[in-house]
Amino acid sequence: MNNQSFGRGGGRGRGRGRGQGGNPVFSRLGASTDQNGHTGSGQADGFSQPGSGVPFGGASMVGQSDGPVQVSIKGCRGKPEASLFKFLNMKVERPVNATNVNYRGEIMYITVPSMDIAQELLKLSGIRFYGEKLSFQIKPHPVKFGTGTGSGSGSSDSASIRDRLIALLQTRADPQGSALDLSGLAHDPIIQSMGAGSLQDSKLFEAILVLAAQLYTNVITISLANNGLSSLRPVANLGMHFPKLRNLSLMNNMISDFRELNCLSESGSKVPLSNLSELILQGNPASEAELRQPNGGASYVEKVQQRFPTVSRLDMNPVTPRAEPGQETS
């Protein structure tokens, strides 16, 4: 069986026995995010040095007061947003911190924190990104974008959000489309550019899961590590969207009560994770508190398998399952 699993991550495995390693193909999902939740990033290709021309609008904006500034970018529609922002960060030699990303036609509109950063972006006009020449303009009178109720704006905004979430998922799936790294989302440039609120927002997670299920129909491994989740309600529909899911990492979240797991199990879900064979809860208050109790390892396994009897690896350590994947339990 082609069962991808989490490799051994940072920190000690706990429970019964010691971790035996495992297939390292997906170890980056549970373990390679850094202490700030960042995941590895690739380099965008197809860049060239900027032209020497003076960008339009540069000199006329110098006297404006500092504060958030809207900048338009032409030539980047359809290109990976995460790669674009990393590219711009590199060229201006500091974080651009773009937020409020919107599109109108072929033009992207972003908000940057200061006029200083906006001026640095203007200097990049003429640079090529994925073979296309970019053009930057400061908008002294910012273009307004609706929230879905304005005349004709809802469809455009919804399409823009969908495009960005698809771009996000394309950077988070393995080449086979069987593993998704949804860890550390708050630090992802695409999520940051959306000006999204708390990741406890069930609508945001549900939108990501719905799109992921449409794009990747054979997912068996998902990491939701490092997302600050104190409740699993935002991802309660995992079983419905990914019925083949076998490996799940919830490492380094804020889950303080084992009852939060109920919404993914037979006790609280109409479509539970009945094929789950590996679970990582390490780094959550609930698991850490349980392991400090007398006979903590045994009671920890007991509380998990009450909800997921098919689990045979807990925190990267082998445990004896109570049932086979897909088997109904009474």
C-alpha positions as a LaTeX table, in Angstrom:
\begin{tabular}{lrrr}
\hline
Residue & $x$ (\AA) & $y$ (\AA) & $z$ (\AA) \\
\hline
Met1 & 0.00 & 0.00 & 0.00 \\
Asn2 & 1.26 & 3.43 & $-0.88$ \\
Asn3 & 0.80 & 4.97 & 2.55 \\
Gln4 & 2.73 & 8.17 & 2.97 \\
Ser5 & 3.42 & 9.09 & 6.58 \\
Phe6 & 5.08 & 11.81 & 8.57 \\
Gly7 & 8.81 & 11.34 & 9.08 \\
Arg8 & 10.40 & 11.95 & 12.44 \\
Gly9 & 10.12 & 15.59 & 13.37 \\
Gly10 & 11.88 & 17.89 & 15.79 \\
Gly11 & 11.41 & 17.06 & 19.46 \\
Arg12 & 11.05 & 13.69 & 21.13 \\
Gly13 & 8.27 & 11.29 & 20.17 \\
Arg14 & 6.20 & 10.21 & 23.12 \\
Gly15 & 3.73 & 7.43 & 23.85 \\
Arg16 & 4.38 & 3.71 & 23.73 \\
Gly17 & 7.77 & 2.85 & 22.32 \\
Arg18 & 10.15 & 5.04 & 20.37 \\
Gly19 & 9.57 & 6.39 & 16.91 \\
Gln20 & 10.93 & 4.17 & 14.17 \\
Gly21 & 11.28 & 6.86 & 11.54 \\
Gly22 & 9.06 & 6.12 & 8.56 \\
Asn23 & 8.71 & 7.39 & 5.06 \\
Pro24 & 10.40 & 10.82 & 5.03 \\
Val25 & 8.57 & 12.00 & 1.92 \\
Phe26 & 6.22 & 14.15 & 3.99 \\
Ser27 & 8.38 & 14.91 & 7.00 \\
Arg28 & 8.52 & 18.56 & 5.95 \\
Leu29 & 4.81 & 18.91 & 6.75 \\
Gly30 & 4.89 & 18.19 & 10.45 \\
Ala31 & 8.44 & 19.09 & 11.27 \\
Ser32 & 10.25 & 21.45 & 8.98 \\
Thr33 & 8.33 & 24.62 & 9.70 \\
Asp34 & 10.55 & 26.93 & 11.70 \\
Gln35 & 9.70 & 28.46 & 15.05 \\
Asn36 & 7.70 & 31.18 & 13.32 \\
Gly37 & 5.71 & 28.70 & 11.28 \\
His38 & 7.43 & 29.44 & 7.97 \\
Thr39 & 7.66 & 26.69 & 5.40 \\
Gly40 & 10.34 & 26.23 & 2.77 \\
Ser41 & 10.08 & 28.45 & $-0.28$ \\
Gly42 & 11.23 & 27.99 & $-3.82$ \\
Gln43 & 12.78 & 30.60 & $-6.02$ \\
Ala44 & 10.79 & 32.07 & $-8.83$ \\
Asp45 & 12.35 & 31.80 & $-12.26$ \\
Gly46 & 12.40 & 34.02 & $-15.30$ \\
Phe47 & 13.46 & 37.32 & $-13.72$ \\
Ser48 & 15.68 & 39.96 & $-15.25$ \\
Gln49 & 17.18 & 43.19 & $-14.01$ \\
Pro50 & 15.01 & 46.32 & $-14.08$ \\
Gly51 & 15.32 & 48.90 & $-16.77$ \\
Ser52 & 16.98 & 52.21 & $-16.13$ \\
Gly53 & 14.00 & 54.42 & $-16.92$ \\
Val54 & 12.47 & 56.67 & $-14.28$ \\
Pro55 & 9.09 & 55.20 & $-13.23$ \\
Phe56 & 5.98 & 57.21 & $-13.91$ \\
Gly57 & 4.64 & 58.98 & $-10.84$ \\
Gly58 & 7.85 & 58.79 & $-8.80$ \\
Ala59 & 8.80 & 62.43 & $-8.31$ \\
Ser60 & 5.26 & 63.73 & $-7.85$ \\
Met61 & 4.62 & 61.60 & $-4.78$ \\
Val62 & 7.62 & 62.55 & $-2.66$ \\
Gly63 & 5.83 & 65.21 & $-0.65$ \\
Gln64 & 2.91 & 63.02 & 0.44 \\
Ser65 & 2.51 & 62.07 & 4.09 \\
Asp66 & 3.47 & 58.61 & 5.22 \\
Gly67 & 1.01 & 55.80 & 5.95 \\
Pro68 & $-0.64$ & 52.97 & 3.97 \\
Val69 & $-0.38$ & 53.52 & 0.22 \\
Gln70 & $-2.16$ & 51.75 & $-2.62$ \\
Val71 & 0.03 & 50.62 & $-5.51$ \\
Ser72 & $-1.11$ & 49.12 & $-8.81$ \\
Ile73 & 0.93 & 46.47 & $-10.61$ \\
Lys74 & 0.41 & 45.63 & $-14.27$ \\
Gly75 & 1.84 & 42.51 & $-15.88$ \\
Cys76 & 1.47 & 40.00 & $-13.05$ \\
Arg77 & $-2.09$ & 38.67 & $-13.48$ \\
Gly78 & $-2.08$ & 34.88 & $-13.55$ \\
Lys79 & 1.41 & 34.62 & $-12.05$ \\
Pro80 & 2.04 & 32.99 & $-8.64$ \\
Glu81 & 1.36 & 35.65 & $-6.02$ \\
Ala82 & 3.62 & 34.05 & $-3.41$ \\
Ser83 & 6.53 & 34.10 & $-5.87$ \\
Leu84 & 5.77 & 37.70 & $-6.84$ \\
Phe85 & 5.87 & 38.96 & $-3.25$ \\
Lys86 & 9.07 & 37.05 & $-2.50$ \\
Phe87 & 10.56 & 38.52 & $-5.67$ \\
Leu88 & 9.57 & 42.06 & $-4.67$ \\
Asn89 & 10.90 & 41.54 & $-1.13$ \\
Met90 & 14.23 & 40.49 & $-2.60$ \\
Lys91 & 14.42 & 43.42 & $-5.01$ \\
Val92 & 13.59 & 46.12 & $-2.46$ \\
Glu93 & 15.73 & 44.30 & 0.14 \\
Arg94 & 13.03 & 44.31 & 2.83 \\
Pro95 & 9.50 & 42.96 & 3.31 \\
Val96 & 6.93 & 44.71 & 1.14 \\
Asn97 & 4.13 & 43.50 & 3.48 \\
Ala98 & 1.47 & 43.77 & 0.79 \\
Thr99 & $-2.14$ & 43.54 & 1.98 \\
Asn100 & $-5.61$ & 44.09 & 0.50 \\
Val101 & $-4.75$ & 42.40 & $-2.80$ \\
Asn102 & $-7.45$ & 42.92 & $-5.43$ \\
Tyr103 & $-7.70$ & 42.73 & $-9.19$ \\
Arg104 & $-9.49$ & 44.84 & $-11.75$ \\
Gly105 & $-8.98$ & 43.46 & $-15.21$ \\
Glu106 & $-5.29$ & 42.72 & $-15.68$ \\
Ile107 & $-4.15$ & 45.06 & $-12.89$ \\
Met108 & $-3.34$ & 44.00 & $-9.34$ \\
Tyr109 & $-3.89$ & 46.50 & $-6.53$ \\
Ile110 & $-2.03$ & 46.15 & $-3.24$ \\
Thr111 & $-1.62$ & 48.24 & $-0.12$ \\
Val112 & 1.87 & 48.72 & 1.33 \\
Pro113 & 2.60 & 50.18 & 4.80 \\
Ser114 & 4.41 & 53.36 & 3.71 \\
Met115 & 5.21 & 55.76 & 0.89 \\
Asp116 & 8.85 & 54.76 & 1.26 \\
Ile117 & 8.08 & 51.19 & 0.21 \\
Ala118 & 5.78 & 52.42 & $-2.56$ \\
Gln119 & 8.60 & 54.55 & $-3.96$ \\
Glu120 & 10.94 & 51.56 & $-3.91$ \\
Leu121 & 8.40 & 49.58 & $-5.91$ \\
Leu122 & 8.07 & 52.39 & $-8.45$ \\
Lys123 & 11.78 & 52.10 & $-9.14$ \\
Leu124 & 11.21 & 48.52 & $-10.26$ \\
Ser125 & 8.97 & 49.51 & $-13.18$ \\
Gly126 & 10.24 & 47.74 & $-16.28$ \\
Ile127 & 11.59 & 44.70 & $-14.46$ \\
Arg128 & 10.55 & 41.33 & $-15.87$ \\
Phe129 & 8.77 & 38.68 & $-13.84$ \\
Tyr130 & 8.11 & 35.32 & $-15.50$ \\
Gly131 & 8.88 & 36.95 & $-18.83$ \\
Glu132 & 6.40 & 39.81 & $-18.39$ \\
Lys133 & 7.37 & 43.45 & $-17.85$ \\
Leu134 & 5.94 & 44.86 & $-14.64$ \\
Ser135 & 4.62 & 48.40 & $-14.32$ \\
Phe136 & 4.00 & 50.06 & $-10.93$ \\
Gln137 & 1.96 & 53.14 & $-10.08$ \\
Ile138 & 1.09 & 54.83 & $-6.80$ \\
Lys139 & $-2.63$ & 55.59 & $-6.52$ \\
Pro140 & $-3.04$ & 58.98 & $-4.77$ \\
His141 & $-6.80$ & 58.33 & $-4.90$ \\
Pro142 & $-7.09$ & 54.64 & $-3.95$ \\
Val143 & $-9.36$ & 52.45 & $-6.05$ \\
Lys144 & $-12.24$ & 51.19 & $-3.92$ \\
Phe145 & $-13.16$ & 47.51 & $-3.87$ \\
Gly146 & $-16.47$ & 46.20 & $-2.59$ \\
Thr147 & $-17.07$ & 43.41 & $-0.11$ \\
Gly148 & $-19.45$ & 41.51 & $-2.34$ \\
Thr149 & $-22.44$ & 43.90 & $-2.15$ \\
Gly150 & $-21.27$ & 46.64 & $-4.48$ \\
Ser151 & $-22.33$ & 46.92 & $-8.11$ \\
Gly152 & $-20.53$ & 44.19 & $-9.98$ \\
Ser153 & $-17.81$ & 43.89 & $-7.38$ \\
Gly154 & $-18.84$ & 40.66 & $-5.67$ \\
Ser155 & $-18.07$ & 38.37 & $-8.59$ \\
Ser156 & $-14.67$ & 39.98 & $-9.19$ \\
Asp157 & $-13.71$ & 39.83 & $-5.51$ \\
Ser158 & $-14.82$ & 36.21 & $-5.21$ \\
Ala159 & $-12.84$ & 35.25 & $-8.30$ \\
Ser160 & $-9.78$ & 37.03 & $-6.93$ \\
Ile161 & $-10.02$ & 35.16 & $-3.61$ \\
Arg162 & $-10.46$ & 31.85 & $-5.42$ \\
Asp163 & $-7.43$ & 32.57 & $-7.62$ \\
Arg164 & $-5.31$ & 33.35 & $-4.58$ \\
Leu165 & $-6.38$ & 30.25 & $-2.69$ \\
Ile166 & $-5.65$ & 28.08 & $-5.72$ \\
Ala167 & $-2.21$ & 29.67 & $-5.93$ \\
Leu168 & $-1.75$ & 28.90 & $-2.23$ \\
Leu169 & $-2.67$ & 25.25 & $-2.67$ \\
Gln170 & $-0.39$ & 24.85 & $-5.66$ \\
Thr171 & 2.55 & 25.76 & $-3.43$ \\
Arg172 & 1.37 & 23.41 & $-0.67$ \\
Ala173 & 0.73 & 20.11 & $-2.48$ \\
Asp174 & 3.31 & 17.43 & $-3.21$ \\
Pro175 & 3.92 & 16.48 & $-6.89$ \\
Gln176 & 1.66 & 13.43 & $-6.62$ \\
Gly177 & $-1.24$ & 15.42 & $-5.16$ \\
Ser178 & $-1.53$ & 13.00 & $-2.23$ \\
Ala179 & $-0.14$ & 15.25 & 0.52 \\
Leu180 & $-1.07$ & 18.80 & 1.55 \\
Asp181 & 1.04 & 21.05 & 3.77 \\
Leu182 & $-1.42$ & 23.49 & 5.33 \\
Ser183 & 0.87 & 24.32 & 8.23 \\
Gly184 & 1.75 & 27.84 & 9.37 \\
Leu185 & $-0.86$ & 29.48 & 7.15 \\
Ala186 & $-0.80$ & 32.78 & 9.05 \\
His187 & 2.77 & 33.33 & 7.84 \\
Asp188 & 2.02 & 32.56 & 4.20 \\
Pro189 & 2.41 & 35.63 & 1.93 \\
Ile190 & $-0.82$ & 34.82 & 0.09 \\
Ile191 & $-2.89$ & 34.62 & 3.27 \\
Gln192 & $-1.23$ & 37.80 & 4.55 \\
Ser193 & $-1.98$ & 39.59 & 1.27 \\
Met194 & $-5.67$ & 38.81 & 1.64 \\
Gly195 & $-5.81$ & 40.77 & 4.88 \\
Ala196 & $-7.48$ & 37.68 & 6.35 \\
Gly197 & $-8.46$ & 37.69 & 9.98 \\
Ser198 & $-7.97$ & 34.95 & 12.51 \\
Leu199 & $-7.43$ & 31.45 & 11.18 \\
Gln200 & $-10.11$ & 30.40 & 13.65 \\
Asp201 & $-12.46$ & 31.71 & 10.95 \\
Ser202 & $-14.28$ & 28.57 & 9.75 \\
Lys203 & $-15.17$ & 30.22 & 6.43 \\
Leu204 & $-11.53$ & 30.65 & 5.44 \\
Phe205 & $-10.57$ & 27.08 & 6.32 \\
Glu206 & $-13.70$ & 25.69 & 4.67 \\
Ala207 & $-12.92$ & 27.58 & 1.45 \\
Ile208 & $-9.38$ & 26.18 & 1.46 \\
Leu209 & $-10.61$ & 22.62 & 2.10 \\
Val210 & $-13.33$ & 22.79 & $-0.56$ \\
Leu211 & $-10.87$ & 23.97 & $-3.22$ \\
Ala212 & $-8.24$ & 21.46 & $-2.12$ \\
Ala213 & $-10.74$ & 18.61 & $-2.42$ \\
Gln214 & $-11.64$ & 19.76 & $-5.93$ \\
Leu215 & $-8.02$ & 20.04 & $-7.03$ \\
Tyr216 & $-6.59$ & 17.00 & $-5.26$ \\
Thr217 & $-8.90$ & 13.99 & $-5.04$ \\
Asn218 & $-6.39$ & 11.45 & $-3.70$ \\
Val219 & $-5.10$ & 13.22 & $-0.59$ \\
Ile220 & $-4.07$ & 10.83 & 2.20 \\
Thr221 & $-1.80$ & 13.12 & 4.24 \\
Ile222 & $-2.52$ & 16.61 & 5.61 \\
Ser223 & $-0.62$ & 18.82 & 8.02 \\
Leu224 & $-2.46$ & 21.53 & 9.93 \\
Ala225 & 0.50 & 22.15 & 12.23 \\
Asn226 & 1.40 & 25.58 & 13.62 \\
Asn227 & $-1.95$ & 27.23 & 12.90 \\
Gly228 & $-2.85$ & 28.36 & 16.44 \\
Leu229 & $-6.01$ & 26.24 & 16.39 \\
Ser230 & $-7.73$ & 26.05 & 19.76 \\
Ser231 & $-10.85$ & 24.52 & 18.19 \\
Leu232 & $-11.13$ & 22.02 & 15.35 \\
Arg233 & $-14.54$ & 23.29 & 14.28 \\
Pro234 & $-13.00$ & 25.21 & 11.36 \\
Val235 & $-11.78$ & 21.89 & 9.90 \\
Ala236 & $-14.65$ & 19.68 & 11.08 \\
Asn237 & $-15.44$ & 18.64 & 7.49 \\
Leu238 & $-12.07$ & 17.01 & 6.83 \\
Gly239 & $-13.65$ & 13.56 & 6.60 \\
Met240 & $-16.23$ & 14.72 & 4.08 \\
His241 & $-13.68$ & 16.40 & 1.83 \\
Phe242 & $-10.90$ & 13.82 & 2.20 \\
Pro243 & $-12.43$ & 10.37 & 2.84 \\
Lys244 & $-9.10$ & 8.64 & 2.10 \\
Leu245 & $-7.18$ & 10.62 & 4.74 \\
Arg246 & $-4.77$ & 8.39 & 6.65 \\
Asn247 & $-2.19$ & 10.78 & 8.14 \\
Leu248 & $-3.03$ & 14.00 & 10.01 \\
Ser249 & $-0.71$ & 16.38 & 11.85 \\
Leu250 & $-2.18$ & 18.83 & 14.35 \\
Met251 & 1.24 & 19.50 & 15.86 \\
Asn252 & 1.94 & 22.73 & 17.74 \\
Asn253 & $-1.58$ & 24.12 & 17.94 \\
Met254 & $-3.55$ & 25.32 & 20.98 \\
Ile255 & $-5.88$ & 22.34 & 21.51 \\
Ser256 & $-6.44$ & 22.15 & 25.26 \\
Asp257 & $-9.30$ & 19.62 & 25.45 \\
Phe258 & $-9.43$ & 16.16 & 23.88 \\
Arg259 & $-13.14$ & 16.72 & 23.24 \\
Glu260 & $-12.10$ & 19.03 & 20.40 \\
Leu261 & $-11.22$ & 15.86 & 18.48 \\
Asn262 & $-14.83$ & 14.68 & 18.62 \\
Cys263 & $-15.84$ & 16.70 & 15.56 \\
Leu264 & $-13.51$ & 14.54 & 13.47 \\
Ser265 & $-14.53$ & 11.22 & 15.04 \\
Glu266 & $-17.58$ & 8.93 & 15.06 \\
Ser267 & $-18.80$ & 10.55 & 18.26 \\
Gly268 & $-19.30$ & 13.94 & 16.65 \\
Ser269 & $-19.11$ & 13.71 & 12.86 \\
Lys270 & $-21.41$ & 12.22 & 10.24 \\
Val271 & $-18.31$ & 11.61 & 8.10 \\
Pro272 & $-15.51$ & 10.73 & 10.57 \\
Leu273 & $-11.89$ & 10.03 & 9.74 \\
Ser274 & $-12.51$ & 6.29 & 9.60 \\
Asn275 & $-9.26$ & 5.54 & 7.73 \\
Leu276 & $-6.95$ & 7.52 & 10.02 \\
Ser277 & $-3.81$ & 5.53 & 10.85 \\
Glu278 & $-1.41$ & 8.28 & 11.95 \\
Leu279 & $-2.06$ & 11.31 & 14.16 \\
Ile280 & 0.34 & 13.92 & 15.54 \\
Leu281 & $-0.89$ & 15.92 & 18.54 \\
Gln282 & 2.52 & 16.71 & 19.96 \\
Gly283 & 2.93 & 20.33 & 21.09 \\
Asn284 & $-0.71$ & 20.90 & 22.09 \\
Pro285 & $-1.71$ & 21.76 & 25.69 \\
Ala286 & $-4.02$ & 18.71 & 25.88 \\
Ser287 & $-1.34$ & 16.18 & 24.92 \\
Glu288 & 1.39 & 17.83 & 27.00 \\
Ala289 & $-0.83$ & 17.92 & 30.11 \\
Glu290 & $-1.88$ & 14.30 & 29.68 \\
Leu291 & 1.70 & 13.09 & 29.35 \\
Arg292 & 2.57 & 14.74 & 32.66 \\
Gln293 & 0.03 & 12.60 & 34.49 \\
Pro294 & 0.89 & 9.25 & 36.16 \\
Asn295 & 0.79 & 6.56 & 33.47 \\
Gly296 & 0.35 & 9.47 & 31.07 \\
Gly297 & 1.51 & 7.57 & 28.00 \\
Ala298 & $-1.15$ & 4.86 & 28.35 \\
Ser299 & $-4.00$ & 7.26 & 29.16 \\
Tyr300 & $-2.93$ & 9.52 & 26.27 \\
Val301 & $-3.19$ & 6.64 & 23.81 \\
Glu302 & $-6.51$ & 5.62 & 25.38 \\
Lys303 & $-8.07$ & 9.06 & 24.91 \\
Val304 & $-6.96$ & 9.22 & 21.29 \\
Gln305 & $-8.09$ & 5.71 & 20.39 \\
Gln306 & $-11.48$ & 6.22 & 22.01 \\
Arg307 & $-12.02$ & 8.63 & 19.15 \\
Phe308 & $-9.79$ & 7.13 & 16.44 \\
Pro309 & $-9.55$ & 3.36 & 17.01 \\
Thr310 & $-7.68$ & 2.83 & 13.73 \\
Val311 & $-4.66$ & 4.94 & 14.75 \\
Ser312 & $-1.46$ & 2.86 & 14.72 \\
Arg313 & 1.05 & 5.72 & 15.00 \\
Leu314 & 0.67 & 8.51 & 17.54 \\
Asp315 & 3.20 & 11.35 & 17.61 \\
Met316 & 5.40 & 9.25 & 15.29 \\
Asn317 & 5.43 & 6.30 & 17.73 \\
Pro318 & 3.79 & 2.93 & 17.02 \\
Val319 & 0.66 & 2.01 & 19.00 \\
Thr320 & $-1.63$ & $-1.00$ & 18.72 \\
Pro321 & $-4.81$ & $-0.12$ & 16.80 \\
Arg322 & $-8.21$ & $-1.25$ & 18.04 \\
Ala323 & $-9.67$ & $-1.56$ & 14.56 \\
Glu324 & $-8.61$ & $-1.70$ & 10.95 \\
Pro325 & $-9.04$ & 1.39 & 8.74 \\
Gly326 & $-12.57$ & 1.59 & 7.35 \\
Gln327 & $-13.93$ & $-0.84$ & 9.92 \\
Glu328 & $-17.02$ & 0.31 & 11.78 \\
Thr329 & $-16.79$ & 0.25 & 15.56 \\
Ser330 & $-19.60$ & $-0.03$ & 18.04 \\
\hline
\end{tabular}
